[in-house]
Amino acid sequence: MTLEEHARAIEAAIQAAAEDGFYLDNGSGIPPGRLDLNSVDEREDPLDWVELRLPTNPLA
């Protein structure tokens, strides 16, 4: 799978969880403003990234 395909699969899983009433937060009850899926090199420097589209969170 490509970076983009992985990002869409993660989005689908997050959306399915939201439809069942489960939401992401930052550990303090605050929804994340943005999540990126990154590709890194052997030095762990970012090469490319895709922003994940998150469902509307009722905690916001």
XYZ file of C-alpha atoms in Angstrom:
60
model
C 0.000 0.000 0.000
C 1.085 3.561 -0.623
C 1.235 6.327 1.982
C -2.029 7.735 0.610
C -3.748 4.320 0.722
C -2.668 3.796 4.323
C -3.960 7.268 5.220
C -7.364 6.538 3.680
C -7.538 3.168 5.518
C -6.745 4.851 8.838
C -9.377 7.511 8.136
C -11.943 4.798 7.434
C -11.144 3.077 10.750
C -11.377 6.372 12.673
C -14.690 7.171 10.938
C -16.089 3.719 11.767
C -15.110 4.210 15.428
C -16.789 7.643 15.451
C -19.967 6.125 14.035
C -19.912 3.745 17.027
C -19.419 6.676 19.440
C -15.636 6.498 19.930
C -13.460 9.571 19.380
C -9.777 10.491 19.520
C -8.374 12.940 22.066
C -4.936 14.116 23.151
C -5.045 12.335 26.520
C -6.599 15.347 28.241
C -10.017 15.151 26.605
C -9.160 17.643 23.865
C -9.679 16.469 20.281
C -6.612 16.567 18.030
C -6.576 19.493 15.647
C -4.665 17.586 12.995
C -3.048 14.209 12.409
C -0.465 13.446 9.730
C 0.767 10.081 8.508
C 4.474 10.391 7.728
C 7.021 8.562 5.634
C 10.541 8.835 7.111
C 14.051 7.988 5.948
C 16.655 5.894 7.773
C 17.528 8.924 9.952
C 13.822 9.283 10.806
C 13.571 12.572 8.914
C 10.193 13.130 7.236
C 10.147 12.472 3.497
C 6.444 12.890 2.801
C 3.179 13.113 4.713
C -0.563 13.029 4.272
C -3.011 14.825 6.564
C -5.720 12.532 7.931
C -9.254 13.846 7.622
C -10.911 13.433 11.014
C -14.645 13.238 11.729
C -16.299 16.026 13.730
C -15.659 15.355 17.400
C -18.389 16.203 19.951
C -15.673 16.946 22.545
C -14.632 20.037 20.580
